[in-house]
Amino acid sequence: TIRGKVVGVHDGDSITVLRNNEQTKVRIWGIDTPELGQPFGKAAKQAASQLLFNKEISFTTGETDRYGRTISKTAKTSVQ
């Protein structure tokens, strides 16, 4: 399990987590949202940002995807 702070939201299912002064790109497994250029892509990013940005998150890792992102199998945020 890895714990860190969400410092970036790329789209509705991809984030950047800061842990130990190192950024890790994370793909949240099990959800699929539109890409930014697709209909509702900006809304998906905005919704993910409202839920996750600047929050502490812990997640278990799986493999990496073809873009080099860590795949999060399970995740939870702390309540602020």
CSV table of N, CA and C in Angstrom, one decimal:
chain,number,residue,atom,x,y,z
A,1,THR,N,0.8,-1.2,0.0
A,1,THR,CA,0.0,0.0,0.0
A,1,THR,C,0.9,1.2,0.0
A,2,ILE,N,0.6,2.2,-0.8
A,2,ILE,CA,1.3,3.4,-1.0
A,2,ILE,C,0.4,4.6,-0.5
A,3,ARG,N,1.0,5.5,0.2
A,3,ARG,CA,0.2,6.7,0.6
A,3,ARG,C,0.9,7.9,0.1
A,4,GLY,N,0.1,8.9,-0.3
A,4,GLY,CA,0.6,10.2,-0.8
A,4,GLY,C,-0.5,11.2,-1.0
A,5,LYS,N,-0.1,12.4,-1.5
A,5,LYS,CA,-1.0,13.5,-1.7
A,5,LYS,C,-1.2,13.6,-3.2
A,6,VAL,N,-2.5,13.8,-3.6
A,6,VAL,CA,-2.8,14.0,-5.0
A,6,VAL,C,-2.5,15.4,-5.3
A,7,VAL,N,-1.5,15.6,-6.3
A,7,VAL,CA,-1.0,16.9,-6.7
A,7,VAL,C,-1.4,17.2,-8.1
A,8,GLY,N,-2.0,16.3,-8.8
A,8,GLY,CA,-2.5,16.5,-10.2
A,8,GLY,C,-3.6,15.6,-10.6
A,9,VAL,N,-4.5,16.1,-11.4
A,9,VAL,CA,-5.6,15.3,-11.9
A,9,VAL,C,-5.5,15.5,-13.4
A,10,HIS,N,-5.2,14.5,-14.2
A,10,HIS,CA,-5.0,14.6,-15.6
A,10,HIS,C,-6.3,14.4,-16.4
A,11,ASP,N,-7.2,13.5,-15.9
A,11,ASP,CA,-8.5,13.3,-16.5
A,11,ASP,C,-9.3,12.6,-15.4
A,12,GLY,N,-10.4,12.0,-15.8
A,12,GLY,CA,-11.3,11.4,-14.7
A,12,GLY,C,-10.7,10.2,-14.1
A,13,ASP,N,-9.7,9.6,-14.7
A,13,ASP,CA,-9.2,8.3,-14.1
A,13,ASP,C,-7.7,8.3,-14.0
A,14,SER,N,-7.0,9.4,-14.1
A,14,SER,CA,-5.5,9.4,-14.0
A,14,SER,C,-5.1,10.6,-13.1
A,15,ILE,N,-4.3,10.3,-12.1
A,15,ILE,CA,-3.9,11.4,-11.2
A,15,ILE,C,-2.3,11.3,-11.0
A,16,THR,N,-1.8,12.3,-10.3
A,16,THR,CA,-0.4,12.3,-9.9
A,16,THR,C,-0.4,12.4,-8.4
A,17,VAL,N,0.4,11.5,-7.8
A,17,VAL,CA,0.5,11.4,-6.3
A,17,VAL,C,1.9,11.7,-5.9
A,18,LEU,N,2.0,12.6,-4.9
A,18,LEU,CA,3.4,12.9,-4.4
A,18,LEU,C,3.6,12.1,-3.1
A,19,ARG,N,4.7,11.4,-3.1
A,19,ARG,CA,5.1,10.6,-1.9
A,19,ARG,C,6.6,10.6,-1.8
A,20,ASN,N,7.1,10.9,-0.7
A,20,ASN,CA,8.5,11.0,-0.4
A,20,ASN,C,9.2,12.0,-1.5
A,21,ASN,N,8.6,13.1,-1.7
A,21,ASN,CA,9.1,14.1,-2.7
A,21,ASN,C,9.3,13.5,-4.1
A,22,GLU,N,8.5,12.5,-4.4
A,22,GLU,CA,8.6,11.9,-5.8
A,22,GLU,C,7.1,11.8,-6.3
A,23,GLN,N,7.0,12.2,-7.5
A,23,GLN,CA,5.7,12.1,-8.2
A,23,GLN,C,5.5,10.8,-8.9
A,24,THR,N,4.3,10.2,-8.7
A,24,THR,CA,3.9,8.9,-9.4
A,24,THR,C,2.6,9.1,-10.1
A,25,LYS,N,2.6,8.8,-11.4
A,25,LYS,CA,1.4,8.9,-12.2
A,25,LYS,C,0.6,7.6,-11.9
A,26,VAL,N,-0.7,7.7,-11.6
A,26,VAL,CA,-1.5,6.6,-11.2
A,26,VAL,C,-2.8,6.6,-12.1
A,27,ARG,N,-3.1,5.4,-12.6
A,27,ARG,CA,-4.3,5.1,-13.3
A,27,ARG,C,-5.2,4.4,-12.3
A,28,ILE,N,-6.4,4.9,-12.1
A,28,ILE,CA,-7.3,4.3,-11.2
A,28,ILE,C,-8.1,3.1,-11.9
A,29,TRP,N,-7.8,1.9,-11.5
A,29,TRP,CA,-8.3,0.7,-12.1
A,29,TRP,C,-9.8,0.6,-11.8
A,30,GLY,N,-10.6,0.1,-12.8
A,30,GLY,CA,-12.0,-0.2,-12.6
A,30,GLY,C,-12.9,0.9,-13.0
A,31,ILE,N,-12.4,2.1,-13.4
A,31,ILE,CA,-13.3,3.1,-13.9
A,31,ILE,C,-12.8,3.5,-15.2
A,32,ASP,N,-13.7,4.0,-16.1
A,32,ASP,CA,-13.3,4.5,-17.4
A,32,ASP,C,-14.0,5.7,-17.6
A,33,THR,N,-13.3,6.8,-17.8
A,33,THR,CA,-14.0,8.1,-18.1
A,33,THR,C,-13.6,8.6,-19.5
A,34,PRO,N,-14.3,9.6,-20.0
A,34,PRO,CA,-14.0,10.1,-21.3
A,34,PRO,C,-12.6,10.8,-21.2
A,35,GLU,N,-11.9,10.8,-22.3
A,35,GLU,CA,-10.7,11.6,-22.4
A,35,GLU,C,-11.0,13.0,-22.5
A,36,LEU,N,-10.1,13.9,-22.3
A,36,LEU,CA,-10.3,15.4,-22.3
A,36,LEU,C,-11.0,15.9,-23.6
A,37,GLY,N,-10.6,15.3,-24.7
A,37,GLY,CA,-11.1,15.8,-26.0
A,37,GLY,C,-12.4,15.2,-26.4
A,38,GLN,N,-12.9,14.3,-25.6
A,38,GLN,CA,-14.2,13.7,-25.9
A,38,GLN,C,-15.4,14.4,-25.1
A,39,PRO,N,-16.6,14.2,-25.6
A,39,PRO,CA,-17.7,14.8,-24.8
A,39,PRO,C,-17.7,14.3,-23.3
A,40,PHE,N,-17.9,15.3,-22.5
A,40,PHE,CA,-17.9,15.1,-21.0
A,40,PHE,C,-16.5,14.9,-20.4
A,41,GLY,N,-15.5,14.9,-21.2
A,41,GLY,CA,-14.1,14.7,-20.7
A,41,GLY,C,-13.7,15.8,-19.6
A,42,LYS,N,-14.0,17.1,-19.9
A,42,LYS,CA,-13.7,18.1,-19.0
A,42,LYS,C,-14.5,18.0,-17.7
A,43,ALA,N,-15.8,17.6,-17.8
A,43,ALA,CA,-16.6,17.4,-16.6
A,43,ALA,C,-16.1,16.2,-15.8
A,44,ALA,N,-15.6,15.2,-16.4
A,44,ALA,CA,-15.0,14.0,-15.7
A,44,ALA,C,-13.8,14.5,-14.9
A,45,LYS,N,-12.9,15.3,-15.6
A,45,LYS,CA,-11.7,15.8,-14.9
A,45,LYS,C,-12.1,16.7,-13.7
A,46,GLN,N,-13.1,17.5,-13.9
A,46,GLN,CA,-13.5,18.4,-12.8
A,46,GLN,C,-14.1,17.6,-11.6
A,47,ALA,N,-14.9,16.6,-11.9
A,47,ALA,CA,-15.4,15.8,-10.8
A,47,ALA,C,-14.3,15.1,-10.1
A,48,ALA,N,-13.4,14.5,-10.8
A,48,ALA,CA,-12.2,13.9,-10.1
A,48,ALA,C,-11.4,14.8,-9.3
A,49,SER,N,-11.2,16.0,-9.8
A,49,SER,CA,-10.5,17.1,-9.1
A,49,SER,C,-11.2,17.4,-7.8
A,50,GLN,N,-12.5,17.6,-7.8
A,50,GLN,CA,-13.2,17.9,-6.6
A,50,GLN,C,-13.1,16.9,-5.6
A,51,LEU,N,-13.1,15.6,-6.0
A,51,LEU,CA,-13.0,14.5,-5.1
A,51,LEU,C,-11.6,14.2,-4.6
A,52,LEU,N,-10.6,14.4,-5.4
A,52,LEU,CA,-9.2,13.9,-5.1
A,52,LEU,C,-8.2,15.0,-4.9
A,53,PHE,N,-8.2,16.1,-5.6
A,53,PHE,CA,-7.1,17.0,-5.6
A,53,PHE,C,-6.8,17.5,-4.1
A,54,ASN,N,-5.5,17.5,-3.8
A,54,ASN,CA,-5.0,18.0,-2.5
A,54,ASN,C,-5.4,17.1,-1.4
A,55,LYS,N,-5.8,15.9,-1.6
A,55,LYS,CA,-6.2,14.9,-0.6
A,55,LYS,C,-5.1,13.9,-0.4
A,56,GLU,N,-5.0,13.3,0.8
A,56,GLU,CA,-4.2,12.2,1.0
A,56,GLU,C,-4.9,11.0,0.5
A,57,ILE,N,-4.2,10.1,-0.2
A,57,ILE,CA,-4.8,8.9,-0.8
A,57,ILE,C,-3.9,7.7,-0.5
A,58,SER,N,-4.4,6.6,-0.2
A,58,SER,CA,-3.6,5.4,-0.1
A,58,SER,C,-4.2,4.4,-1.1
A,59,PHE,N,-3.3,3.6,-1.7
A,59,PHE,CA,-3.7,2.7,-2.7
A,59,PHE,C,-2.8,1.6,-2.8
A,60,THR,N,-3.3,0.4,-3.3
A,60,THR,CA,-2.5,-0.7,-3.5
A,60,THR,C,-2.1,-0.7,-5.0
A,61,THR,N,-0.9,-1.1,-5.3
A,61,THR,CA,-0.5,-1.1,-6.7
A,61,THR,C,-0.6,-2.4,-7.4
A,62,GLY,N,-0.8,-2.3,-8.7
A,62,GLY,CA,-0.8,-3.5,-9.5
A,62,GLY,C,0.4,-3.3,-10.4
A,63,GLU,N,0.2,-3.6,-11.7
A,63,GLU,CA,1.2,-3.4,-12.7
A,63,GLU,C,1.2,-2.0,-13.2
A,64,THR,N,2.0,-1.7,-14.2
A,64,THR,CA,2.0,-0.5,-14.9
A,64,THR,C,1.3,-0.6,-16.2
A,65,ASP,N,0.7,0.4,-16.7
A,65,ASP,CA,0.1,0.4,-18.0
A,65,ASP,C,1.1,0.7,-19.2
A,66,ARG,N,0.6,0.7,-20.4
A,66,ARG,CA,1.5,1.0,-21.5
A,66,ARG,C,2.0,2.4,-21.5
A,67,TYR,N,1.4,3.3,-20.7
A,67,TYR,CA,1.9,4.7,-20.6
A,67,TYR,C,2.8,4.9,-19.4
A,68,GLY,N,3.2,3.8,-18.7
A,68,GLY,CA,4.1,3.9,-17.6
A,68,GLY,C,3.4,4.3,-16.3
A,69,ARG,N,2.1,4.4,-16.3
A,69,ARG,CA,1.4,4.8,-15.0
A,69,ARG,C,1.2,3.6,-14.1
A,70,THR,N,1.3,3.8,-12.8
A,70,THR,CA,1.0,2.7,-11.9
A,70,THR,C,-0.5,2.5,-11.9
A,71,ILE,N,-0.9,1.3,-11.9
A,71,ILE,CA,-2.3,1.0,-11.8
A,71,ILE,C,-2.7,0.7,-10.4
A,72,SER,N,-3.7,1.5,-9.9
A,72,SER,CA,-4.2,1.4,-8.5
A,72,SER,C,-5.3,0.4,-8.5
A,73,LYS,N,-5.2,-0.7,-7.8
A,73,LYS,CA,-6.2,-1.7,-7.7
A,73,LYS,C,-7.3,-1.3,-6.7
A,74,THR,N,-6.9,-0.7,-5.6
A,74,THR,CA,-7.9,-0.2,-4.6
A,74,THR,C,-7.3,1.1,-4.1
A,75,ALA,N,-8.2,2.0,-3.8
A,75,ALA,CA,-7.8,3.3,-3.3
A,75,ALA,C,-8.8,3.9,-2.3
A,76,LYS,N,-8.3,4.7,-1.4
A,76,LYS,CA,-9.2,5.5,-0.5
A,76,LYS,C,-8.6,6.8,-0.2
A,77,THR,N,-9.4,7.8,0.1
A,77,THR,CA,-8.9,9.1,0.5
A,77,THR,C,-9.2,9.3,1.9
A,78,SER,N,-8.4,10.2,2.5
A,78,SER,CA,-8.7,10.6,3.9
A,78,SER,C,-9.8,11.7,3.8
A,79,VAL,N,-10.6,11.7,4.8
A,79,VAL,CA,-11.7,12.7,4.9
A,79,VAL,C,-11.1,14.0,5.4
A,80,GLN,N,-11.4,15.1,4.7
A,80,GLN,CA,-10.9,16.4,5.2
A,80,GLN,C,-12.0,17.4,5.4
